[in-house]
Structure formats: structure tokens, C-alpha cells
CSV table of C-alpha atoms and ligand atoms in Angstrom, one decimal:
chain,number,residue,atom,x,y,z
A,1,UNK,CA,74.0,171.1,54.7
A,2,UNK,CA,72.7,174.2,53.6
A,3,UNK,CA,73.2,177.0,50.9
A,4,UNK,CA,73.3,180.0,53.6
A,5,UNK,CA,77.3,181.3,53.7
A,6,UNK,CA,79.2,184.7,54.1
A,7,UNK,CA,80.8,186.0,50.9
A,8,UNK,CA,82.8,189.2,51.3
A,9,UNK,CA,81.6,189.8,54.4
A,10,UNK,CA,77.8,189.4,54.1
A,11,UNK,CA,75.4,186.6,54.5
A,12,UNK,CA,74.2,185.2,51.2
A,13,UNK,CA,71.3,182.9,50.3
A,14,UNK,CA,73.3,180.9,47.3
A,15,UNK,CA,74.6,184.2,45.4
A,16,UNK,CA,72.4,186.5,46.2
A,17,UNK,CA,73.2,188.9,49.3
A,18,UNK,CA,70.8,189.0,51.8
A,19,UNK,CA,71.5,192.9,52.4
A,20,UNK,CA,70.2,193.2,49.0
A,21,UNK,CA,67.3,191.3,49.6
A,22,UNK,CA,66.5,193.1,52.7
A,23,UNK,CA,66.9,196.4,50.8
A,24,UNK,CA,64.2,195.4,47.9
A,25,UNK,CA,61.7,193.4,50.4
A,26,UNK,CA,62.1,195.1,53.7
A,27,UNK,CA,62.7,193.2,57.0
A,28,UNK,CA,61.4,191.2,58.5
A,29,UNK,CA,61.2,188.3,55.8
A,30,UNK,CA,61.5,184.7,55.6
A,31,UNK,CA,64.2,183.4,52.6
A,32,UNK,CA,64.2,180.0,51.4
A,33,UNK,CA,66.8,178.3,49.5
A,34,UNK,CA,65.7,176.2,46.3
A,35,UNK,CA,69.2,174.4,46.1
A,36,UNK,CA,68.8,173.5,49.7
A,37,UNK,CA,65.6,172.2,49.3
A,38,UNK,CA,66.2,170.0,46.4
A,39,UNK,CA,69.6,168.6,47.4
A,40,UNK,CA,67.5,168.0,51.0
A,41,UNK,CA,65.0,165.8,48.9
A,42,UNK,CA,67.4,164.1,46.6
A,43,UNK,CA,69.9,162.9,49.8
A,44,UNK,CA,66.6,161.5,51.1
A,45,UNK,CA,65.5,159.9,47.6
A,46,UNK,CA,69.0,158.7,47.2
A,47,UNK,CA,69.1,157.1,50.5
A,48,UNK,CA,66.6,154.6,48.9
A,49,UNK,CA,68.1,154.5,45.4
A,50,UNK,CA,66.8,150.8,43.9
A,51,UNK,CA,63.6,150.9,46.6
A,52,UNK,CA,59.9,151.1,45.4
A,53,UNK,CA,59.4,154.2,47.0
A,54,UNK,CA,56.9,156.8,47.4
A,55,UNK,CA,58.4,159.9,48.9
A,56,UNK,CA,55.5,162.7,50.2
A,57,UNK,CA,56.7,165.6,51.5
A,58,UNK,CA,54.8,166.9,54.6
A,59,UNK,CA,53.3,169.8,53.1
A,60,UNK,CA,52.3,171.3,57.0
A,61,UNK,CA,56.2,171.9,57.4
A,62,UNK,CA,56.2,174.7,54.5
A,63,UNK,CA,53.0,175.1,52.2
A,64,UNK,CA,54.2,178.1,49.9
A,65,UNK,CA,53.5,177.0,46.6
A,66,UNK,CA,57.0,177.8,45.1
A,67,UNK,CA,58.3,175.6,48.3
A,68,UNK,CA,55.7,173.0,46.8
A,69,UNK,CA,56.6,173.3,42.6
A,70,UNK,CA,60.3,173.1,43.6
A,71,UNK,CA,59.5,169.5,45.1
A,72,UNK,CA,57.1,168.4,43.0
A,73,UNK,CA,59.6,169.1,40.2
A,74,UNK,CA,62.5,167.0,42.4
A,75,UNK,CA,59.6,164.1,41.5
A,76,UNK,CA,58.3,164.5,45.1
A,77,UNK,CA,54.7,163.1,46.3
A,78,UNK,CA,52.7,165.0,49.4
A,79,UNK,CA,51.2,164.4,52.7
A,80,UNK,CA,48.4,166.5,53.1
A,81,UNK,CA,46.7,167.2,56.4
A,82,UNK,CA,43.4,169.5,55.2
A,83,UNK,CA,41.7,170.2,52.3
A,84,UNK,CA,43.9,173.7,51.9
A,85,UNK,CA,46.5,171.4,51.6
A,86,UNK,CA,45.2,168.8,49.1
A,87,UNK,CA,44.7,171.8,46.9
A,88,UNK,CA,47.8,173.7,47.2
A,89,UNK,CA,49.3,170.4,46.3
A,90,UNK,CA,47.5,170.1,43.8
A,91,UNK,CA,47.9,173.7,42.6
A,92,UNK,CA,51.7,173.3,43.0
A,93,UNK,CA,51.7,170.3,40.2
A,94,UNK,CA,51.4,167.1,42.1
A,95,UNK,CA,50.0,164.4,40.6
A,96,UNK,CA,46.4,162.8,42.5
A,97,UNK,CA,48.2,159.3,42.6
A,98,UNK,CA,51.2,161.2,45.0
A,99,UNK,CA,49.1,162.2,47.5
A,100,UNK,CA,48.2,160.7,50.7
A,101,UNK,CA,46.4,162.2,53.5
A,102,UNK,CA,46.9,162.1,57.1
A,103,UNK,CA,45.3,164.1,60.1
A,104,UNK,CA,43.0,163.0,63.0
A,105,UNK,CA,39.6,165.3,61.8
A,106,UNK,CA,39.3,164.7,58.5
A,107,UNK,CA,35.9,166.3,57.8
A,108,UNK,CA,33.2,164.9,55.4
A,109,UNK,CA,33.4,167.5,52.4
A,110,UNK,CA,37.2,166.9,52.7
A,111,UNK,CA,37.0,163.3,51.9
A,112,UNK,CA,34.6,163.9,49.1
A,113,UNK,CA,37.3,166.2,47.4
A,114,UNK,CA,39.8,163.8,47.6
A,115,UNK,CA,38.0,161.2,46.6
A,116,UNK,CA,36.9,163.0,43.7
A,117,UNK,CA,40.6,164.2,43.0
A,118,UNK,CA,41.7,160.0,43.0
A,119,UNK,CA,44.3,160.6,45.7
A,120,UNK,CA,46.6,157.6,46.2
A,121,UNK,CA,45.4,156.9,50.3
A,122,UNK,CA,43.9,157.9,53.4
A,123,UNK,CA,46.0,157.3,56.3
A,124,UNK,CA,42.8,156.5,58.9
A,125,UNK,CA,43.2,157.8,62.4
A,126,UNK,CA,39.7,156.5,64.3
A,127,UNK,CA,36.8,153.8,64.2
A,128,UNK,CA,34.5,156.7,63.2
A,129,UNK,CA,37.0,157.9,60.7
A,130,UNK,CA,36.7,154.7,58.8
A,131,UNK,CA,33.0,154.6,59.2
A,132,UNK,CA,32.9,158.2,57.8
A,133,UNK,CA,34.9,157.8,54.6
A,134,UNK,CA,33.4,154.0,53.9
A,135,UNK,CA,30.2,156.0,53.9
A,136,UNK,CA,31.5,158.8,51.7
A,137,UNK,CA,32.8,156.5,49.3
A,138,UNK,CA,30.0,154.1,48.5
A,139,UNK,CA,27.7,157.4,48.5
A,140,UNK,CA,30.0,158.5,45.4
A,141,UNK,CA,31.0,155.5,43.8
A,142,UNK,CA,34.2,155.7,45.0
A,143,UNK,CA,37.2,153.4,46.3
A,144,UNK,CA,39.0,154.9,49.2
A,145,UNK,CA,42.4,153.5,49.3
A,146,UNK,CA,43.3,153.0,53.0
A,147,UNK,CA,45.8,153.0,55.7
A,148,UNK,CA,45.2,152.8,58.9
A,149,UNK,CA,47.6,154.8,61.4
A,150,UNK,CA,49.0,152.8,64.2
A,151,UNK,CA,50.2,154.2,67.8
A,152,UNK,CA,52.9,151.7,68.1
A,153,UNK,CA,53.3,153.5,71.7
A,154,UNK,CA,56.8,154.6,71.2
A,155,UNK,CA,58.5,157.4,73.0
A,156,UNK,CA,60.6,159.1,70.3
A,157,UNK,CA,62.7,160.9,72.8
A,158,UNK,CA,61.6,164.7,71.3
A,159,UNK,CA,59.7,167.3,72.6
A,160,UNK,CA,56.3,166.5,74.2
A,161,UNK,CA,54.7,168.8,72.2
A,162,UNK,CA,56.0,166.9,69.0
A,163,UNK,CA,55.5,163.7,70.4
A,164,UNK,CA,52.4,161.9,68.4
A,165,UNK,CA,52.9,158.2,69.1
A,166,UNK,CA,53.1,157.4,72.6
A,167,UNK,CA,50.0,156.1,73.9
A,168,UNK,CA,48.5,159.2,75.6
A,169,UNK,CA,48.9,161.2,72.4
A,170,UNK,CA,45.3,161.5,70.0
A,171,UNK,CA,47.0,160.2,66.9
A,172,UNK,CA,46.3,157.0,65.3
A,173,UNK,CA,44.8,153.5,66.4
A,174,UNK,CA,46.5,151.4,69.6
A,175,UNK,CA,48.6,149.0,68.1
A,176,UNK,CA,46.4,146.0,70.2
A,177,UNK,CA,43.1,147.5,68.0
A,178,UNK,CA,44.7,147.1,64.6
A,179,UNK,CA,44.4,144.1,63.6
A,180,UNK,CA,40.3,144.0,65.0
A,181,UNK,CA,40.0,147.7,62.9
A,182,UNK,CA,41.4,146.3,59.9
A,183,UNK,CA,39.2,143.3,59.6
A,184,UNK,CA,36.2,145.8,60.2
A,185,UNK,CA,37.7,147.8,57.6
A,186,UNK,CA,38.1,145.0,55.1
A,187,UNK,CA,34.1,144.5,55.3
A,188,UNK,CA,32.8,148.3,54.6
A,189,UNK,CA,31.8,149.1,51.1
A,190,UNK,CA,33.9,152.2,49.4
A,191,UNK,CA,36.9,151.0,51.4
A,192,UNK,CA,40.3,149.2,49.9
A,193,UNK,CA,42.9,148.2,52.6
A,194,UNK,CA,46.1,149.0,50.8
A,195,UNK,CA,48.5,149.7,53.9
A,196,UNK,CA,50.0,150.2,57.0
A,197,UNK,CA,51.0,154.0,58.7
A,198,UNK,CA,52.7,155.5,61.4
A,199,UNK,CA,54.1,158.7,62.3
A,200,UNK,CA,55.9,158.7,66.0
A,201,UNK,CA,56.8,162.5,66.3
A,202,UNK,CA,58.9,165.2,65.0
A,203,UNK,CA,62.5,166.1,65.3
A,204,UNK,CA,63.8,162.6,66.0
A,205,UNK,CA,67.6,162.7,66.6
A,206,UNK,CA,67.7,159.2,68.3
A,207,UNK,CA,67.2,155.9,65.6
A,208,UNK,CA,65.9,153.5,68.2
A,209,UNK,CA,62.4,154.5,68.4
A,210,UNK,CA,62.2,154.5,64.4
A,211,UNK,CA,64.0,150.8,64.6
A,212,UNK,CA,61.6,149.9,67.4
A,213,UNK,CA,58.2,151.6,65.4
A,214,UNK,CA,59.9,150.1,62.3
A,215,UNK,CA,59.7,146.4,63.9
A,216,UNK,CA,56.3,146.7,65.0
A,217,UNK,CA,55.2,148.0,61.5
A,218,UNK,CA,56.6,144.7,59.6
A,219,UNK,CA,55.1,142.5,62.4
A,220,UNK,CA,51.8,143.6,61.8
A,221,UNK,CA,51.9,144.1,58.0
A,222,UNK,CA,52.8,140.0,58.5
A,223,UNK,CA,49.8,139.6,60.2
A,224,UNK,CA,47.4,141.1,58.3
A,225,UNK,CA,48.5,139.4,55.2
A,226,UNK,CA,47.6,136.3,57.4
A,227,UNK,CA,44.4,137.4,57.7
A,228,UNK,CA,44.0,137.9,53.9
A,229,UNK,CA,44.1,141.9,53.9
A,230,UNK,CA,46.2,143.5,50.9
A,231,UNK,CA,49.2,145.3,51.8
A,232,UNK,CA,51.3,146.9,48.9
A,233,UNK,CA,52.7,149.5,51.4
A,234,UNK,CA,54.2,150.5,55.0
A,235,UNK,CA,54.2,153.9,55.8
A,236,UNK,CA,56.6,155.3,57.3
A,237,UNK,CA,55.8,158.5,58.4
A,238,UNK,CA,57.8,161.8,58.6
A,239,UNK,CA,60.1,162.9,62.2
A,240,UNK,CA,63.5,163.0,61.3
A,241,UNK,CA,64.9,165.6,62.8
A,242,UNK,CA,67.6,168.8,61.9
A,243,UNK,CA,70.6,169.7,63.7
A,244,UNK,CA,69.2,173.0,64.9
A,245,UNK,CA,72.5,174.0,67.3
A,246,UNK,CA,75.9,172.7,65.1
A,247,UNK,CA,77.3,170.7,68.5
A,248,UNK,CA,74.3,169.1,69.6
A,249,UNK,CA,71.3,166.6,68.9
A,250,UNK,CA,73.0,165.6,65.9
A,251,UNK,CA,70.2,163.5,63.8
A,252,UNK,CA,71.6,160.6,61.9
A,253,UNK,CA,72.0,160.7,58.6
A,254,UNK,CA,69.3,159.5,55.9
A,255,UNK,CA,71.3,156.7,54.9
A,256,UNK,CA,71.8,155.1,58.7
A,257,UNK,CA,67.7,155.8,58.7
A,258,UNK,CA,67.7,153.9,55.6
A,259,UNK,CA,69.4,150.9,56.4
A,260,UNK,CA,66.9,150.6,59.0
A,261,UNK,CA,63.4,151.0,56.9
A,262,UNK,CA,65.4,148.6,54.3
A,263,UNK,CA,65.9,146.2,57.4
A,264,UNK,CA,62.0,146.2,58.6
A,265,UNK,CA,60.8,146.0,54.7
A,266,UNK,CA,63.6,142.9,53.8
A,267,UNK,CA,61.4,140.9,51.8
A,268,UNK,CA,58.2,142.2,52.3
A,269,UNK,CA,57.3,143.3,48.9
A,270,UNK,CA,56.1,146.3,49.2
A,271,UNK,CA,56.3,149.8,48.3
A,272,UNK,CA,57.7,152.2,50.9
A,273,UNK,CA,56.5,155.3,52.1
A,274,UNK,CA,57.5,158.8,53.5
A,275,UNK,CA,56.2,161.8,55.2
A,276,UNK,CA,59.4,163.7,55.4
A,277,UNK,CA,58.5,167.6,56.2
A,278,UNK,CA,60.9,168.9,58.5
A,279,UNK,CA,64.3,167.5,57.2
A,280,UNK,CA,63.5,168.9,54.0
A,281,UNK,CA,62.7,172.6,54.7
A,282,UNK,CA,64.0,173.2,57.9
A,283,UNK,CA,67.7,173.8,57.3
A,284,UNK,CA,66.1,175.5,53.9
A,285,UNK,CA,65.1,178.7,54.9
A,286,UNK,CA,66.2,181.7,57.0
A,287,UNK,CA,64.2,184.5,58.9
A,288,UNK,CA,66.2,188.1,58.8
A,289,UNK,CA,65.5,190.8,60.8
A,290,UNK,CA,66.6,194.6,61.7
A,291,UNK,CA,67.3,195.2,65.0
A,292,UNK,CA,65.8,197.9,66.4
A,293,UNK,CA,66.6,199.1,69.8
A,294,UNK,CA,68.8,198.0,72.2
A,295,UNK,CA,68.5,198.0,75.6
A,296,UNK,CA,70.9,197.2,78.6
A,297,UNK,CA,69.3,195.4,81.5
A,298,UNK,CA,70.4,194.3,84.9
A,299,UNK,CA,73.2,191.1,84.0
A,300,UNK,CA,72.0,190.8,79.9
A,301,UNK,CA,71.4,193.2,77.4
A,302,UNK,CA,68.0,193.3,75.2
A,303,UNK,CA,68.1,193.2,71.2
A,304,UNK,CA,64.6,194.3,70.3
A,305,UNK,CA,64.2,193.1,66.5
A,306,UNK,CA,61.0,194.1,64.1
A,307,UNK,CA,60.2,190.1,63.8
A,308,UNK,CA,58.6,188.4,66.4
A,309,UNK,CA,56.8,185.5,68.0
A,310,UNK,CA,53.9,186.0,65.4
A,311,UNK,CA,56.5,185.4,62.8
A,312,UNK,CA,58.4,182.1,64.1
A,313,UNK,CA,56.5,180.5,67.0
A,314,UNK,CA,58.6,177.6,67.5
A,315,UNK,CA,60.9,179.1,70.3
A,316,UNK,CA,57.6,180.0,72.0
A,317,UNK,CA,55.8,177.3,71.5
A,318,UNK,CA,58.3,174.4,71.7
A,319,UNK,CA,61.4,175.9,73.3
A,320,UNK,CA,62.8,175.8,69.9
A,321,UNK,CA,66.9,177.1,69.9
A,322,UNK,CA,67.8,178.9,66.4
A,323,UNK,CA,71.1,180.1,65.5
A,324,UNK,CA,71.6,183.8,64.8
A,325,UNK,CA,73.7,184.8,62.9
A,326,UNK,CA,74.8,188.4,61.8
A,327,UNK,CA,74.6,189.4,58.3
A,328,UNK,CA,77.8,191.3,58.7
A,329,UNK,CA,80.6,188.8,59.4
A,330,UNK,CA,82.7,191.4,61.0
A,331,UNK,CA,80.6,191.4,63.7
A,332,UNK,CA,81.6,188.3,64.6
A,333,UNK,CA,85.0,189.1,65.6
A,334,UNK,CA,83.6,191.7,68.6
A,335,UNK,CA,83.5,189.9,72.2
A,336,UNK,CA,80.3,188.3,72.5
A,337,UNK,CA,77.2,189.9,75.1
A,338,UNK,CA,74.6,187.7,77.1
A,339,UNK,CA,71.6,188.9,75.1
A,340,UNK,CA,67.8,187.9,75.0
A,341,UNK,CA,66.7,188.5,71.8
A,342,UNK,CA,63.0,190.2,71.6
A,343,UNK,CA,60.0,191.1,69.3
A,344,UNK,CA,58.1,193.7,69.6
A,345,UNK,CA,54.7,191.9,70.7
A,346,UNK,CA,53.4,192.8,73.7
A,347,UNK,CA,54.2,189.2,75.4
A,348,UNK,CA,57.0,188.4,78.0
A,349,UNK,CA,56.7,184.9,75.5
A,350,UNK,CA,57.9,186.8,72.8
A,351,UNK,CA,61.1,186.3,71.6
A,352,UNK,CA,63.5,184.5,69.7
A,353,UNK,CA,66.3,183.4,71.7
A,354,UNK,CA,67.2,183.8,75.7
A,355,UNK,CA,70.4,184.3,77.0
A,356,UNK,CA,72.8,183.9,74.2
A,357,UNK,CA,75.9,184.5,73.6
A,358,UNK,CA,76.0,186.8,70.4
A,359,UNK,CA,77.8,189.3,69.2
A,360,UNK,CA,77.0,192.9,70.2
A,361,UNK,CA,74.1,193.9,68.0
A,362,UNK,CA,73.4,197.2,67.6
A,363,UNK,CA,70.1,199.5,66.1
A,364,UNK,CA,70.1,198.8,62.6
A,365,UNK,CA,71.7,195.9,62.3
A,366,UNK,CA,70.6,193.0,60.4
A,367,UNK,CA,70.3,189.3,61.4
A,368,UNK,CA,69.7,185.5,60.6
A,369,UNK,CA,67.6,183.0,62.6
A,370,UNK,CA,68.7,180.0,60.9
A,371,UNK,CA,66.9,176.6,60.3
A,372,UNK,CA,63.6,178.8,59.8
A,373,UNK,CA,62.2,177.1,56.5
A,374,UNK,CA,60.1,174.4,58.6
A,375,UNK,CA,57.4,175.4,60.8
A,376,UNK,CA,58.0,178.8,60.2
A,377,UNK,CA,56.0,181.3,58.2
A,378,UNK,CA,53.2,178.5,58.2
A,379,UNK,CA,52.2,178.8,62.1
A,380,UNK,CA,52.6,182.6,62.3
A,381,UNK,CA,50.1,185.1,62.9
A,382,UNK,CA,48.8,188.6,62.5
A,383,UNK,CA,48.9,189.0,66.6
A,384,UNK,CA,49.4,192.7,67.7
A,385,UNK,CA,47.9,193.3,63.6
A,386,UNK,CA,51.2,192.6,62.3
A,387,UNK,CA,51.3,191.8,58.6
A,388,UNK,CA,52.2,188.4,57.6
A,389,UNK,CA,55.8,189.0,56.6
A,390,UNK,CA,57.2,188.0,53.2
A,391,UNK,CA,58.5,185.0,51.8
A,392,UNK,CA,61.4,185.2,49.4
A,393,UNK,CA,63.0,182.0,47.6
A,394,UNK,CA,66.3,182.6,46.1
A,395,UNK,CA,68.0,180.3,42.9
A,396,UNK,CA,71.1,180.9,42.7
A,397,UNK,CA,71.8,184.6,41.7
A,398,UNK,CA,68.1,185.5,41.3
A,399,UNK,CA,65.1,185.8,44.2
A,400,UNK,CA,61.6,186.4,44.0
A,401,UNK,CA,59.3,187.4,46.2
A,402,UNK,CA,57.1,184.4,46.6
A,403,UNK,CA,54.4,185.7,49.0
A,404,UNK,CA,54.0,189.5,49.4
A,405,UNK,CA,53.7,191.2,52.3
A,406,UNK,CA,50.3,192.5,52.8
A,407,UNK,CA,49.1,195.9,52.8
A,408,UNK,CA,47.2,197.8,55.8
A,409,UNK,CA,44.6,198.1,53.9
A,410,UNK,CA,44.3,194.5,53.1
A,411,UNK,CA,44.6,193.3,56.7
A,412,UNK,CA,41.7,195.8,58.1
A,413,UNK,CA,39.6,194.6,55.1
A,414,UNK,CA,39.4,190.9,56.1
A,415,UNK,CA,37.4,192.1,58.7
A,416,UNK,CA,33.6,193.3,58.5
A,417,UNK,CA,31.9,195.4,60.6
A,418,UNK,CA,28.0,194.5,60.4
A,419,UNK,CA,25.8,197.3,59.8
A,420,UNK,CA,23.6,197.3,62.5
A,421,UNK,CA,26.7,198.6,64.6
B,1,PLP,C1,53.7,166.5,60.6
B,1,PLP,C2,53.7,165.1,60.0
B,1,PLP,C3,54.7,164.7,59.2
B,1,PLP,C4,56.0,165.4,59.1
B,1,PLP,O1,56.8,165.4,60.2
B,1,PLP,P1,58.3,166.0,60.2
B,1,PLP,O2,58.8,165.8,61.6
B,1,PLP,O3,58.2,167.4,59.7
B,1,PLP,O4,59.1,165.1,59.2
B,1,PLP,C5,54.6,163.4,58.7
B,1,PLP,N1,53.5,162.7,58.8
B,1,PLP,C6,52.4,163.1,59.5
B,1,PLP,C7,51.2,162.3,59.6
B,1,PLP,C8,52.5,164.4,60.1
B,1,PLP,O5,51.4,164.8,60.8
């Protein structure tokens, strides 16, 4: 559920009209809801009401740093996957002892900055990984909390670029070397075995895989207590996934999710944790854009729009379907046109969606892509020297811009040209 609805006629973000927004900012712009994201992390949260839990949200999905107070103030924790990241957290309010850190390249002068921050674990993706940080860590005095990521070699049914533990994918130990890493973990100085992690993929609509992942988790958190380790946690990584068209791929709910982590955990003892990123943010935020040009081709018509594949990659990049939505509800009641909606980047990838049925947009027009929050604004691009476009978070009747929309001048200026040219 989100906060996104037509009052009167327009498209609002919570009270706040998005023609007035478009008016002050200027299209294109990204618009994220605070309520949404807050009631997304409290339906999670509440899923596991009387749990020991540790909830970190996956800061990759949506870094902005208001994105990042307005969770940290829900009580939230982060997964971090760079230095950037460990700081933006960190600049956002999070406490050290909330933050874990996942991510297959970890480099040297990152683990020494969260070391020296005290963060709560390392999520350990490789043999050399391990080796790295053990070193790190008895170089500075340090103890490196650890858990070590398993690939429980899992399909989770999404798309293959989203897909992160089957066994061809780069994430994470095979679940046969675990146990044998572990114990070799358990020896090196500067490191503390604390857990077990595991993160199967993104946009997960189907429960099995979790349940199956799930099972292998508590099976091998068993074993390793055998063999003496220290586990106070399982990991469970992030994935859920969004309903991003209203009839299909509907994901279940937290609480069916739930009652399968609870299931795996049943009397284990330990502390449970999440990397939630995309069922927080995605159904959070909106992308609006004017349409610019119209244009009729041979069986569809074109809707050229001032946002483009720079600005949300995902339909390029993972043959992502958005919504769209007009800002004028009237225009909803007009027969709908087979339409390919288009940027204006010079790239036959570029666009946003392919033939849809929408209603007849016409120049000047405004427009929604919904479910925009996650994996939006973060993976987009100044390609064609486009300008990052702005973000805008809106509670309840107020907005503020929350990343500005740079100038020209600031763009051309990130560039040097040296002087012997
Ligand atoms: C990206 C990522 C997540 C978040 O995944 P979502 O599908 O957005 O929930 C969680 N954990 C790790 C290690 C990740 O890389």
C-alpha cells in the first residue's frame, strides 16, 4: 500500500499535489513518500513483533539521506555495501552497533573505517575476504564481528539479473565450503564468528525458495554450534519483492514471510536479521515526467517524455514493468492507445515502458511511473549530460526538495581539462 492517490482530479503524494510540485521543482523529478516508507518498515517490524530482531534496511535500494533519517527514526539498522554507504548511514543517524556490511569487494581502507566505526558485522563473501579483514583487524586492535554468506544454491524464481544465490552467481561461499571456512575463520586473530548470512536475490514473489534457503540456514547454524563456533544470529538477507503490475506477481505478505523465518529460527536462540531494501522503498516513491512530443508511428504511437533511461534504468536494465499513471484523472476516461513510452537519449534502449495500453497522452502532459522509490534515482546517470534530476520527499501536506537538481555549470565543472591540452 502506498500514499500516492487522486484528489480532485490530480495525483497527490499524501496531501500535496504533484502539479504543484512539478510547478516549484520542474520535471523530471523523483518523489518519495515518508508515510509510505515508514508504514513499509513498521508492517515489516511488526511482522516480528516479540522476535529479537535486527532490521537493516538495504541502503543500495534508496541512499538519500532524508530516505535514510526517516528509517533510522522508524528505529531501523542498515546494510551497507561500500564505504559511501557506511557513511551516509552514518550521516543519516544510525547507530555503529546497526550496521552490517555485505558486498563481494570489500576493499582494505573500507574495512579499516568500519572497524574503526565498531559496526555490528561483516557479512564475508570469500576465503581471501576473510583473510583480508583478519589481517586488518589484528593490525588495528580490532575484533571483526563476522558472518560469513552462504550460496545455499537456490533458484529464487526472479530475474537473472537479480538472482544472487544460485550456484553460478559470485556472491557468497558454497554451502559444501562453510562449514571448512568457518573453522578457518574461528582460528584467525581479529576475527569473532558471530553468524550466519544469506541473501538469494531480489524481487522474490514465490516463498519456497526463502523456506528452502531458510532450512538450509538453521541446518548449518546447528552444525556449527557442534563444532563449538558462536552463533547469536542468522541472517536473513533482503529479496522480497513489490507488486509492480496490480494483477500480477503478487509477493506474499510480511507476515506469511514471517511465519516462515519464525519456523527456521523455532528454538534457536538467536537474534534475527534483515536486509530488507526493496519492499521498503519501492512502492515509496514516484518518478513524474512532462511529456513532450508525440509521435504517431506505424501500429503504436510514441510518448517522448523529458525523463529517461538515465533517470530509471530498471526497465532497461532488467525489463522492469512500471505503472504510469496520468496526473490528471480525467484522462483516464479517454479510450486507451498502444504507446511506447520514450526518453530522449539517444538509445533504441531508452524508454520506460513498450506497448502499453495508456491513455492518450498529449505534449505537455504530466505523468507517474510508479513503484520508482527503489533502484531508482540511485543507478541513474548523467548519460547524454543530463543533470541528475531531483529528489523530492513529501510529509503530509509539506515537500522538500531533498537533493537539488544540479546546475550546468556544476556538471561541466566535475570535469578537468589538463593544461598541457
Ligand atoms: C541488495 C541486497 C539486499 C536488498 O535486497 P532487496 O531485494 O532490495 O530487499 C539485501 N542484502 C544484500 C546483501 C544485498 O546485496
Amino acid at each position: 500500500m502506498h500514499h500516492f492517490a487522486y484528489k480532485d482530479g490530480v495525483l497527490h503524494a499524501e496531501n500535496v499535489s504533484l502539479e504543484v510540485i512539478s510547478s516549484g521543482v520542474g520535471t523530471p523529478f523523483y518523489c518519495y513518500s515518508h508515510a509510505t516508507l515508514t508504514r513499509h518498515y513498521k508492517v515489516f517490524a511488526n511482522a516480528f513483533a516479540g522476535a529479537r530482531t535486527l532490521i537493516c534496511y538495504s541502503v543500495k535500494a534508496n541512499s538519500n539521506l532524508a530516505v535514510l533519517r526517516t528509517l533510522a527514526q522508524s528505529g531501523s539498522g542498515m546494510d551497507v555495501v561500500s564505504e559511501g554507504e557506511l557513511r551516509r548511514a552514518r550521516a543519516a543517524g544510525v547507530a555503529p552497533e546497526k550496521i552490517v556490511f555485505s558486498g563481494v569487494g570489500k576493499t582494505k581502507a573500507e574495512m579499516v573505517f568500519a572497524l574503526s566505526e565498531g559496526i555490528y558485522a561483516f557479512n564475508v563473501e570469500s576465503q581471501g575476504e576473510l583473510a583480508a579483514l583478519s589481517a586488518v583487524a589484528a593490525a588495528g586492535g580490532h575484533l571483526a564481528r563476522i558472518a560469513i554468506r552462504v550460496n545455499p544454491d537456490i533458484d529464487p524464481k526472479t530475474h537473472k539479473k537479480i538472482s544472487t544465490g544460485k550456484g553460478g552467481d559470485k556472491f557468497g561461499v558454497p554451502f559444501s565450503q562453510a562449514r571448512e571456512l568457518y573453522a578457518q575463520a574461528a582460528a584467525l586473530p581479529g576475527i569473532q564468528v558471530r553468524g550466519v548470512h544469506m541473501h538469494i536475490g531480489s524481487q522474490i514473489t514465490d516463498l519456497k525458495p526463502f523456506a528452502d534457503a531458510f532450512a538450509l540456514m538453521r541446518e548449518l547454524a546447528g552444525q556449527l554450534r557442534e563444532d563449538g563456533q558462536t552463533i547469536e544470529f542468522i541472517n536473513f538477507g533482503g529479496g522480497l519483492g513489490v507488486p509492480y503490475r496490480g494483477d500480477e506477481d503478487i509477493p506474499p505478505h510480511p507476515d506469511e514471510y514471517a511465519k516462515i523465518v519464525l519456523g527456521a529460527a523455532q528454538d534457536m536462540n538467536v537474534r534475527l536479521l534483515f536486509e530488507p531494501g526493496r519492499m521498503i522503498a519501492a512502492n515509496a516513491g514516484i518518478l513524474v515526467a512532462r511529456v513532450l512530443y508525440t509521435k504517431a508511428g506505424a501500429d503504436k504511437t510514441f510518448v517522448i517524455i523529458d525523463a529517461a533511461m538515465n533517470d530509471l534504468l530498471r526497465p532497461t536494465l532488467y525489463e522492469a514493468w512500471h505503472e504510469i499513471w496520468p496526473l490528471r484523472e480525467a484522462l483516464k476516461e479517454h479510450p486507451v492507445v498502444t504507446t511506447d513510452v520514450v526518453g530522449p537519449v539517444c538509445e533504441t534502449g531508452d524508454y520506460l515502458a513498450l506497448e502499453r495500453e495508456l491513455p492518450p497522452f498529449g505534449a505537455g502532459d504530466l505523468m507517474a511511473v510508479m513503484t520508482a522509490g527503489a533502484y531508482g534515482a540511485v543507478l541513474s546517470s548523467t548519460y547524454n549530460t543530463r543533470p541528475l534530476i531531483p529528489e523530492v520527499m513529501v510529509r503530509d501536506g509539506q515537500y522538500a526538495v531533498i537533493r537539488p537538481r544540479p546546475s550546468y555549470d556544476e556538471l561541466l565543472a566535475r570535469d578537468r581539462v589538463p593544461d598541457w591540452l
